[in-house]
Short mmCIF file of C-alpha atoms and ligand atoms in Angstrom, two decimals:
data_model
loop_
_atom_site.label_atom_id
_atom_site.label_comp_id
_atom_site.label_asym_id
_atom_site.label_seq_id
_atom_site.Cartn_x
_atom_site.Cartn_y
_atom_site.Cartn_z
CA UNK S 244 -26.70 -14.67 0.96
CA UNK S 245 -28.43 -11.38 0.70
CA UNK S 246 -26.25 -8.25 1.75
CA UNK S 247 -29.63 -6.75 2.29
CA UNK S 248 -29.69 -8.70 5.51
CA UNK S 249 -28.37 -7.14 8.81
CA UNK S 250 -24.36 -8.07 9.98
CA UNK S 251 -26.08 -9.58 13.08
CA UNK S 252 -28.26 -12.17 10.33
CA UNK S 253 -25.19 -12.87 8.32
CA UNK S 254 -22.84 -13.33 11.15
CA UNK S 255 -25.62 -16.04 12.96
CA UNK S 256 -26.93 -17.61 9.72
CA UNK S 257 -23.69 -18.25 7.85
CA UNK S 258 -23.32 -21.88 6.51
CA UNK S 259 -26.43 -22.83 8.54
CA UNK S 260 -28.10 -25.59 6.59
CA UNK S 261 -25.99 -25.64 3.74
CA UNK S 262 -25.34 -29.18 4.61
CA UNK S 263 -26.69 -31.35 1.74
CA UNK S 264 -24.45 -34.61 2.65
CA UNK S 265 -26.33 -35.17 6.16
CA UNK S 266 -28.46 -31.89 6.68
CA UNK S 267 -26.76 -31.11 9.42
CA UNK S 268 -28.67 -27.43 10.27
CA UNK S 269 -24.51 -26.69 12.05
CA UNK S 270 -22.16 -26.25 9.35
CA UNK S 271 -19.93 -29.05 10.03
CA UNK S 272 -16.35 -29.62 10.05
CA UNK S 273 -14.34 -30.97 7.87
CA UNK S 274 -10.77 -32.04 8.87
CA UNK S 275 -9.89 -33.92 5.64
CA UNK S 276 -6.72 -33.05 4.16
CA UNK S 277 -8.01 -34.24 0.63
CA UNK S 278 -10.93 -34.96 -1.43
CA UNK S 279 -11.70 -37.85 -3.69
CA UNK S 280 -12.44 -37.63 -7.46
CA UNK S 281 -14.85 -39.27 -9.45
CA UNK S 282 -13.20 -39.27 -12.40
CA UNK S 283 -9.42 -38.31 -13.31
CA UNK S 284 -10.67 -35.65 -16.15
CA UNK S 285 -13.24 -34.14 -12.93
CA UNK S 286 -11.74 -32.19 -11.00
CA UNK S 287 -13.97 -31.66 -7.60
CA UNK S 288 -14.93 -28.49 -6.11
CA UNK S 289 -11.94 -29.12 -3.01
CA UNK S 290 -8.89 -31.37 -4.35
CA UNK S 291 -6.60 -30.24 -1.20
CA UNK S 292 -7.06 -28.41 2.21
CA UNK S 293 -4.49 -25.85 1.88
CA UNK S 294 -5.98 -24.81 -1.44
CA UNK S 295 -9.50 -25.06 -0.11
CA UNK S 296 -11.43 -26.25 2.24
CA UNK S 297 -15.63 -26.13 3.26
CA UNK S 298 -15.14 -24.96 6.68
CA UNK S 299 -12.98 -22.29 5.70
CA UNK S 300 -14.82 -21.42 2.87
CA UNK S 301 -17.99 -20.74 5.23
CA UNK S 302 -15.96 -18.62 7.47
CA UNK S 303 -14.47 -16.25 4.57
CA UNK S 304 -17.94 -15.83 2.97
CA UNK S 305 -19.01 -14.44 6.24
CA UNK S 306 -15.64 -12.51 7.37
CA UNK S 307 -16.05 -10.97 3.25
CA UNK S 308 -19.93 -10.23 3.30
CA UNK S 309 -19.60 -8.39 6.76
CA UNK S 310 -16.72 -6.60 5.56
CA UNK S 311 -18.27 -5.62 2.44
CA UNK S 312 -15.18 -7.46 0.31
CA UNK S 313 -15.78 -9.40 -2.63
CA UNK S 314 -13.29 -12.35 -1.56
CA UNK S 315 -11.85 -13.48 1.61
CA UNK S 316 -8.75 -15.39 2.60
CA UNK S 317 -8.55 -17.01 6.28
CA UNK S 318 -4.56 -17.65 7.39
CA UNK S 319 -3.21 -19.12 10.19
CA UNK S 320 -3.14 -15.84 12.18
CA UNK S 321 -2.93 -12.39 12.11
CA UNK S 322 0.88 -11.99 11.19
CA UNK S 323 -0.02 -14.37 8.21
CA UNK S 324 -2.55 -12.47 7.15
CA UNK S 325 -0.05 -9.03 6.92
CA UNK S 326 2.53 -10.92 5.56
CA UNK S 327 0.31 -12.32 2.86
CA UNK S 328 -0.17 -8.77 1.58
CA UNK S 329 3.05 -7.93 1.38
CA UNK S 330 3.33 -10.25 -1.89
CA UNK S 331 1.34 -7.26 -3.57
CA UNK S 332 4.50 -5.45 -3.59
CA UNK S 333 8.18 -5.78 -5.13
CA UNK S 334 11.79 -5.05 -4.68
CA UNK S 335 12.32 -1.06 -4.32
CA UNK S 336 8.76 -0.42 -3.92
CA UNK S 337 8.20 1.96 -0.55
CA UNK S 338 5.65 0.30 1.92
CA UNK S 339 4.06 3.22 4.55
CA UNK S 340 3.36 1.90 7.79
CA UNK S 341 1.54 3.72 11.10
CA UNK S 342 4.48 4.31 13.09
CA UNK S 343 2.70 3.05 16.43
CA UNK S 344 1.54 -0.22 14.83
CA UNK S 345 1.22 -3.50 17.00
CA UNK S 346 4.65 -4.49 18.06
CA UNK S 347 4.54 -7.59 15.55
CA UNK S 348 3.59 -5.99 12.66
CA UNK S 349 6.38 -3.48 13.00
CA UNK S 350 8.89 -6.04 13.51
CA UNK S 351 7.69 -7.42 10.72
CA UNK S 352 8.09 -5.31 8.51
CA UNK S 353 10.94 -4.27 9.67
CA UNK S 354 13.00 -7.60 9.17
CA UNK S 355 11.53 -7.81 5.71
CA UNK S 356 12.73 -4.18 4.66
CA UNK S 357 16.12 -5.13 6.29
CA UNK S 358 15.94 -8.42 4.33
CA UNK S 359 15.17 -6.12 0.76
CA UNK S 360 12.14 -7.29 0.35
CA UNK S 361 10.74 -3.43 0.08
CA UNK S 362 11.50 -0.03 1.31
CA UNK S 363 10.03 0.67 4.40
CA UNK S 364 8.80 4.58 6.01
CA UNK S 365 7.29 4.54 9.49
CA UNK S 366 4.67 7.62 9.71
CA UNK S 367 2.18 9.24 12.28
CA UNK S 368 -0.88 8.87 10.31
CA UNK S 369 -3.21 11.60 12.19
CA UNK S 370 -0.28 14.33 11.48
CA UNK S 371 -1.60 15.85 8.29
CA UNK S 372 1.62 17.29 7.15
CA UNK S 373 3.26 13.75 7.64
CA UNK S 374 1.20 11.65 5.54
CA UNK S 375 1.13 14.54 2.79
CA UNK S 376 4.64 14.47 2.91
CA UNK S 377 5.03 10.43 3.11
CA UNK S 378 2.78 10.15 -0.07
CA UNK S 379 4.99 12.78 -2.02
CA UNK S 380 7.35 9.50 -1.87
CA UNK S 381 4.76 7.06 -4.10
CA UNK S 382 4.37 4.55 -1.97
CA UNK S 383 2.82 1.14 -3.40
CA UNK S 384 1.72 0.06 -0.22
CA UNK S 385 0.48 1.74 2.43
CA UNK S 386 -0.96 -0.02 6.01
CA UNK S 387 -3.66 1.70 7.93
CA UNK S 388 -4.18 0.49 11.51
CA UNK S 389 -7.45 2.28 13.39
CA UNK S 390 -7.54 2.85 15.90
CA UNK S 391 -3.59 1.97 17.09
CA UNK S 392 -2.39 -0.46 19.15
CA UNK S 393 -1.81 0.59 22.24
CA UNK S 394 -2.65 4.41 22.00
CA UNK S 395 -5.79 4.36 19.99
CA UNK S 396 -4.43 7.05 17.54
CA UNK S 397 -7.55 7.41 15.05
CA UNK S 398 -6.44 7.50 11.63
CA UNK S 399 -8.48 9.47 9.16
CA UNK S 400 -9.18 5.87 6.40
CA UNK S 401 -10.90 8.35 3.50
CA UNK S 402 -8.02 10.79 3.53
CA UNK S 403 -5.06 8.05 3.09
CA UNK S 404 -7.23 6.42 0.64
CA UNK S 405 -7.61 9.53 -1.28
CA UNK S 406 -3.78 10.19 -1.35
CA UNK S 407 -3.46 6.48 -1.93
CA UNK S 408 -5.65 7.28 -5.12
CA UNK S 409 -3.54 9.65 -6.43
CA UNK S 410 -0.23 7.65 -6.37
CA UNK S 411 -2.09 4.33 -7.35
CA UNK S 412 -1.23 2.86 -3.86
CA UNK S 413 -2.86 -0.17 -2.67
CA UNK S 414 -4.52 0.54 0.75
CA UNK S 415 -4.48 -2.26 3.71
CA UNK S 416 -6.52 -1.83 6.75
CA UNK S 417 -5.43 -3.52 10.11
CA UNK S 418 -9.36 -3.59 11.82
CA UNK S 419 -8.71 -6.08 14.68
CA UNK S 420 -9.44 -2.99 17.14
CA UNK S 421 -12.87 -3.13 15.77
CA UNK S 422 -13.88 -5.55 13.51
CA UNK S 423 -16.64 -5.21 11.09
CA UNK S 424 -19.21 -4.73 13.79
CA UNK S 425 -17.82 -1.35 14.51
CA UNK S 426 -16.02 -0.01 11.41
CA UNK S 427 -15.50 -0.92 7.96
CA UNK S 428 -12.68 0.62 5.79
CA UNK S 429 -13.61 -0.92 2.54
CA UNK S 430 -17.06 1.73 2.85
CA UNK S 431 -14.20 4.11 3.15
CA UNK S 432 -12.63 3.29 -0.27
CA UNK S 433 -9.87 1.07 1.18
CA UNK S 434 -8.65 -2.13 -0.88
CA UNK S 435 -7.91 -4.64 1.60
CA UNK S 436 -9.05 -5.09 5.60
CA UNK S 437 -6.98 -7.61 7.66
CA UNK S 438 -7.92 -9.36 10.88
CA UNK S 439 -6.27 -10.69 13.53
CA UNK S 440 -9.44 -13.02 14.37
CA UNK S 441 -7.67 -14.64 16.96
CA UNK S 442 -9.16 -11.16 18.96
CA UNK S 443 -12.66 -10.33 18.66
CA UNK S 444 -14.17 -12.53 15.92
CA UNK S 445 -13.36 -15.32 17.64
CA UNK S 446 -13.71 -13.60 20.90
CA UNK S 447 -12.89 -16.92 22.59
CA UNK S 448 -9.10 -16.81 23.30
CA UNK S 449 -9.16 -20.21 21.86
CA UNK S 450 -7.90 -19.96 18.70
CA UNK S 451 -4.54 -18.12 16.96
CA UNK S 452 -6.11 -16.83 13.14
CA UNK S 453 -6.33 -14.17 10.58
CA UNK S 454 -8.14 -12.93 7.54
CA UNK S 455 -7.56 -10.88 4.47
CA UNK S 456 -10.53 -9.99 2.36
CA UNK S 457 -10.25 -7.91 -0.43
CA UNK S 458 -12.51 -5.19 -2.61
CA UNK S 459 -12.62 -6.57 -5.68
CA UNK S 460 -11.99 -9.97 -7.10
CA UNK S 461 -9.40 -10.34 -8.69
CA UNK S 462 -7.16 -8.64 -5.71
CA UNK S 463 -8.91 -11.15 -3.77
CA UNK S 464 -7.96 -14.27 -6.11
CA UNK S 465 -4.45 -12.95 -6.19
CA UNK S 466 -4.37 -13.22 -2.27
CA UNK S 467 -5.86 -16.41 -2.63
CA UNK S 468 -3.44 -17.39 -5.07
CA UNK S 469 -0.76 -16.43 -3.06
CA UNK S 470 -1.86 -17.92 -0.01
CA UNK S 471 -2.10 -21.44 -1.23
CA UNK S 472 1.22 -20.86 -2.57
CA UNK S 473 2.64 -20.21 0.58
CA UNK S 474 0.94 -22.47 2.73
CA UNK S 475 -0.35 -19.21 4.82
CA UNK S 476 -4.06 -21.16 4.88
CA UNK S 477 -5.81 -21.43 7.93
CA UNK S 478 -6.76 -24.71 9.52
CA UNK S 479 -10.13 -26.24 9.50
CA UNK S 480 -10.64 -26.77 13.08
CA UNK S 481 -9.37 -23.02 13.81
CA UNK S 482 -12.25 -21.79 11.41
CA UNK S 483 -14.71 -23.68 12.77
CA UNK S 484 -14.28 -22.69 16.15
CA UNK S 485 -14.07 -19.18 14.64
CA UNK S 486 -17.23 -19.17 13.03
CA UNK S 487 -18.88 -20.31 16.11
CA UNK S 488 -17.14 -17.17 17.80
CA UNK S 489 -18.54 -14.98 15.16
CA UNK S 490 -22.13 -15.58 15.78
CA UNK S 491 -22.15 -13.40 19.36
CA UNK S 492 -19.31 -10.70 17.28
CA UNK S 493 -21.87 -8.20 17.34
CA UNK S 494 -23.77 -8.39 20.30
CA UNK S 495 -20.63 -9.40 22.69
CA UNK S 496 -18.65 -6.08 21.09
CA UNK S 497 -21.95 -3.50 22.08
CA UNK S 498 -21.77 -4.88 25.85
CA UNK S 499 -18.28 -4.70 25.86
CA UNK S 500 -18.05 -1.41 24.78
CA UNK S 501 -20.92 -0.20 26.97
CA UNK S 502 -18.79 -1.63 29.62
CA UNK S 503 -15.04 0.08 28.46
CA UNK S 504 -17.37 3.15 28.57
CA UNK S 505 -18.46 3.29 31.84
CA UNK S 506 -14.71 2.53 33.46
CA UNK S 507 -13.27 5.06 31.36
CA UNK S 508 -15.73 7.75 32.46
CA UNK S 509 -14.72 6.83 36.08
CA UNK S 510 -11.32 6.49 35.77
CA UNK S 511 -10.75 10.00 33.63
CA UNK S 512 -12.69 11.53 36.45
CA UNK S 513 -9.80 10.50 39.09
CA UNK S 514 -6.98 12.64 40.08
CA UNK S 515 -4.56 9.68 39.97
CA UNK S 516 -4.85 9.26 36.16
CA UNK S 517 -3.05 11.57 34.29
CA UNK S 518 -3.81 10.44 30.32
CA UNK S 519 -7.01 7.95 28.96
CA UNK S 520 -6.66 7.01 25.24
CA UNK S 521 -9.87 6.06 24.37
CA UNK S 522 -11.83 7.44 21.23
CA UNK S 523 -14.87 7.83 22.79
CA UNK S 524 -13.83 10.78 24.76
CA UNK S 525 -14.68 14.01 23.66
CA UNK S 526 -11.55 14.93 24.44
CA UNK S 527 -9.44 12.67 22.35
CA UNK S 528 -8.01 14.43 19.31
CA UNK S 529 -9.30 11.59 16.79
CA UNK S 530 -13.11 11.73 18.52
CA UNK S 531 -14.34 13.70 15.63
CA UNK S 532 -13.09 11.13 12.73
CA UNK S 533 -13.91 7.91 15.20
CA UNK S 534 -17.49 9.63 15.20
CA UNK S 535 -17.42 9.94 11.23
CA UNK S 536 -15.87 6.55 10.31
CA UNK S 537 -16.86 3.96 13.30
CA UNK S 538 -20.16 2.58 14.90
CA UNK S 539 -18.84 3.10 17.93
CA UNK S 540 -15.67 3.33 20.17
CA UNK S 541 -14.73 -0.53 20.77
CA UNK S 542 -13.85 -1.94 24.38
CA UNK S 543 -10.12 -0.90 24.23
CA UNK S 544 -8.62 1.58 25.90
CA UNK S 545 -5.23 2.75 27.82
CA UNK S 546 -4.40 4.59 30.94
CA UNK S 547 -1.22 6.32 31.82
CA UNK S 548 -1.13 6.48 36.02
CA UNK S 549 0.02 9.98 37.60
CA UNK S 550 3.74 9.12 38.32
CA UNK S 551 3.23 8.31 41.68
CA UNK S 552 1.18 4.60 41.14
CA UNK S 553 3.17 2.28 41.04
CA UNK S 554 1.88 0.88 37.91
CA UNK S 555 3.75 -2.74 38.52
CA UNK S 556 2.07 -3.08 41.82
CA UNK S 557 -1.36 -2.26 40.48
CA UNK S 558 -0.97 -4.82 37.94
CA UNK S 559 -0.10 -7.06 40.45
CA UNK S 560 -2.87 -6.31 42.78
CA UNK S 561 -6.37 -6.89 40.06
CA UNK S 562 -8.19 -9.78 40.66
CA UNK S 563 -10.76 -10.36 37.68
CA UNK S 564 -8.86 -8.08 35.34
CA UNK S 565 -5.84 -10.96 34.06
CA UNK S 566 -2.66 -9.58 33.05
CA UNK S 567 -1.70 -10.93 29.47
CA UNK S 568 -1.26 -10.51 26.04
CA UNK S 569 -4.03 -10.19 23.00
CA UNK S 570 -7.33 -8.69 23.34
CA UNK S 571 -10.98 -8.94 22.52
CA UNK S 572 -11.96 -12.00 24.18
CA UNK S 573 -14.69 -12.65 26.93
CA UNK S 574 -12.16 -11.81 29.65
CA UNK S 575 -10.90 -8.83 30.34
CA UNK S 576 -7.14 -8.44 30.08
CA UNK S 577 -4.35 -6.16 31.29
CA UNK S 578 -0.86 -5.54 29.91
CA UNK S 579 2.03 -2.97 29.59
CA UNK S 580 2.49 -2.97 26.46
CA UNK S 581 6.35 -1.90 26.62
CA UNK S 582 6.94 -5.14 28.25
CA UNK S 583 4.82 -7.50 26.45
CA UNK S 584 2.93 -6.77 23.29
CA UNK S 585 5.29 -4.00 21.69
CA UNK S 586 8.75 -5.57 23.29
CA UNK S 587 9.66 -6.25 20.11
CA UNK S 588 10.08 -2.32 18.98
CA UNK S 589 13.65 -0.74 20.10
CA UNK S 590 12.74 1.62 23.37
CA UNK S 591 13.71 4.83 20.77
CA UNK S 592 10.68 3.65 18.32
CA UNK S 593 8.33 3.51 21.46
CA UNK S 594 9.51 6.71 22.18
CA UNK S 595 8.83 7.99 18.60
CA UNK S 596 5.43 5.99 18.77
CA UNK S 597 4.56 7.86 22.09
CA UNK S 598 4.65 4.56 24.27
CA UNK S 599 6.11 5.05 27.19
CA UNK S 600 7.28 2.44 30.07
CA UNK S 601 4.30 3.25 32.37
CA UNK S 602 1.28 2.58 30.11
CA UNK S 603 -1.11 0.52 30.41
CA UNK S 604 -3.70 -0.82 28.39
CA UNK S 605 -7.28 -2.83 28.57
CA UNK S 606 -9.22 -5.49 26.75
CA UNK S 607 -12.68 -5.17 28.07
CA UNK S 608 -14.29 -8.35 28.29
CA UNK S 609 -18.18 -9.36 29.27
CA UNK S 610 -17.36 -9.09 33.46
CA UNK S 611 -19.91 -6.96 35.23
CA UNK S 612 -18.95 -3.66 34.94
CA UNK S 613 -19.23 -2.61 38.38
CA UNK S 614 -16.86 -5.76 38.96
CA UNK S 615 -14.14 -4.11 36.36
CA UNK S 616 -14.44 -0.98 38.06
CA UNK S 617 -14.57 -1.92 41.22
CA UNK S 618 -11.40 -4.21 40.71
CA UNK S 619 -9.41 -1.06 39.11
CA UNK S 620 -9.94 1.27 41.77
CA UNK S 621 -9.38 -1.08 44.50
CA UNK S 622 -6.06 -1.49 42.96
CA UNK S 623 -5.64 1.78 42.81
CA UNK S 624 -6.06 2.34 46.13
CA UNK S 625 -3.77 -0.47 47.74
CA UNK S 626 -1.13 0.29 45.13
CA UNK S 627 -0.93 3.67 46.86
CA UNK S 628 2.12 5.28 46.29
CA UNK S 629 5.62 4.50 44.90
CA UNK S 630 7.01 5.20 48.78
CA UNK S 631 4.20 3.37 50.49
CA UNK S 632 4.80 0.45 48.33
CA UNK S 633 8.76 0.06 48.57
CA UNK S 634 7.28 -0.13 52.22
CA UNK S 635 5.53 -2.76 51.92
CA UNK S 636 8.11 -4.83 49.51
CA UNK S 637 10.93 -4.21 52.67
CA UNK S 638 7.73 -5.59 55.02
CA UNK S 639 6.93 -8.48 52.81
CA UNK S 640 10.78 -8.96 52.42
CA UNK S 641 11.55 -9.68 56.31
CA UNK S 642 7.90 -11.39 56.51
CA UNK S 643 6.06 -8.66 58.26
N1 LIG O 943 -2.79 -6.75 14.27
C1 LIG O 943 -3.08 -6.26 15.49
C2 LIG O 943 -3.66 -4.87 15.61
C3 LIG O 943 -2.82 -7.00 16.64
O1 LIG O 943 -3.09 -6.50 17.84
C4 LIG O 943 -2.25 -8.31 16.49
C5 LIG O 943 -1.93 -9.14 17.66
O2 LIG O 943 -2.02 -8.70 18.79
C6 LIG O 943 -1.96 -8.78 15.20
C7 LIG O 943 -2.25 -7.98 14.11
C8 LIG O 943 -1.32 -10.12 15.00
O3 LIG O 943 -2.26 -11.12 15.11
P1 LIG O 943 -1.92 -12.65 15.52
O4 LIG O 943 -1.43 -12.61 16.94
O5 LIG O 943 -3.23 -13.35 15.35
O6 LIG O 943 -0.87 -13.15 14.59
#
């Protein structure tokens, strides 16, 4: 299809009628495992689902056009989709990392350094001096995620690519925070973006998946290559139900970000928050870059509490906001991330990363926004304080 159209045409018209078994106008699905051959000289165009697949193919046509990527892979989630780029590099080569990457991604890599698979250097990617001084060790590899997970960091994608450049480095962007409807890091010179589409492509909560899609060919049909290899391949039923989630990506990601907007700007005006991390602030250190290399500022964001809120009991106490893990769906979500999504890093590498015990962060989903507000800072209010609340545990405790 044309890339002349707009991301919102692509993202609603992809696979539509390109049916020519039934014309059905809905690309349909198709759970076969294997396709028949006419002939044992012709080979058709899908011998085998892990190799290939129709409904898959739609989906990584679209997930590569919006991305502006010449190939795409889908995989069975996220994690697949990192792990299926770290066959681009070998024994002894150093892979550079963000060193306040999603909690998975860092364990990750992590057990495969420990394992020998590479050599590994965790690095704050908005300290200049850092990066500079990570890249004076040729890296091969080197991951970009932006903005972090939880703290938002915004990491500056031209200036890693342009070091990347000059040590022949093969860049890998991490754009689940945004997806292609807010920021695209292949404009930006990068190599390879991956997805965790189980967030806001398929914006549904319904499905676990990934995506790797790649610059140029033949990177792409090594990924490929290496996909089907491994069995990383995601399933068809998974990219169907993707797809279908990707046809509202761009208009469900504007309200929600209207939305994360709007509670941010209340909350940072309250006494009883003492840090927001969220790019769309003027105030936040990577505003400037966010402004230069995103279409906007996403629907994530978290909060430190002043050390009096009793961050537990607020938790606790929201009613539409849900407290679990992931992000980007219709529903707005809640978690601590040093409990639940970055458990898996040792407390001193949260401490490195800047997490700390008592943050919190949000998914902003399609709620009302005066609902989401409202539910925060009634919350806030009947958390009260630390004191007031081991009150009211010793109350509820005897049944008062
Ligand atoms: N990358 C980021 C930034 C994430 O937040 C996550 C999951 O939360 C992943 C990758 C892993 O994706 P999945 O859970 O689909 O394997």
């Amino acid at each position: 299809m044309s890339s002349l159209l707009h991301p919102e045409t692509l993202a609603a018209s992809a696979g539509v009628a390109a049916d020519d078994g039934f014309n059905a106008v809905s690309p349909p699905l198709h759970l076969s495992a294997n396709y028949f051959w006419l002939d044992p000289t012709e080979k058709p165009q899908y011998d085998y689902a892990r190799s290939g697949n129709p409904t898959r193919a739609h989906l990584e046509e679209a997930l590569a056009a919006l991305e502006g990527a010449e190939k795409g892979v889908v995989t069975a989630s996220g994690m697949a989709a990192l792990d299926l780029t770290l066959n681009l590099v070998n024994p002894g080569d150093l892979v550079l990392a963000p060193h306040d990457c999603y909690g998975g991604t860092h364990r990750l890599l992590s057990a495969r350094a420990r394992r020998g698979h590479f050599n590994l250097a965790f690095v704050n990617q908005t300290d200049p001096a850092a990066l500079a001084a990570a890249f004076a060790r040729k890296p091969k590899l080197a991951l970009i995620e932006t903005p972090s997970n939880p703290l938002l960091r915004v990491t500056d994608i031209a200036a890693v690519v342009k070091y990347a450049g000059e040590v022949g480095a093969v860049t890998v962007a991490d754009n689940t925070f945004l997806s292609p409807a807010l920021q695209r890091p292949i404009d930006f010179g990068c190599d390879v973006v991956v997805h965790s589409t189980t967030k806001f492509i398929n914006g549904h909560s319904d499905v676990v998946g990934g995506a790797v899609l790649a610059k140029d060919k033949a990177l792409g049909e090594a990924l490929a290559w290496w996909a089907n290899c491994t069995g990383v391949t995601g399933a068809p039923f998974d990219s169907f139900l993707t797809l279908r989630g990707l046809r509202t990506l761009y208009p469900r990601l504007q309200r929600q970000q209207e939305t994360a907007l709007e509670i941010v700007e209340a909350l940072a005006a309250d006494g009883r928050v003492a840090r927001v991390f969220y790019p769309g602030l003027q105030n936040h250190p990577g505003h400037e870059i966010a402004v230069r290399q995103q279409a906007g500022f996403g629907s994530m964001f978290s909060i430190e509490f002043a050390q009096e809120i009793d961050v537990l009991e607020l938790l606790r106490r929201l009613r539409v906001f849900t407290i679990a893990e992931s992000l980007g769906g219709f529903e707005s979500l809640v978690c601590v991330p040093a409990a639940m999504t970055h458990a898996a890093i040792t407390p001193e590498a949260r401490a490195i990363a800047g997490i700390s015990d008592r943050l919190v962060r949000f998914s902003v989903g399609l709620e009302h926004a005066g609902d989401l507000t409202a539910d925060i800072f009634e919350a806030l209010n009947n958390a009260g304080s630390v004191g007031e609340q081991t009150v009211t545990r010793v109350r509820q405790a005897v049944g008062a």
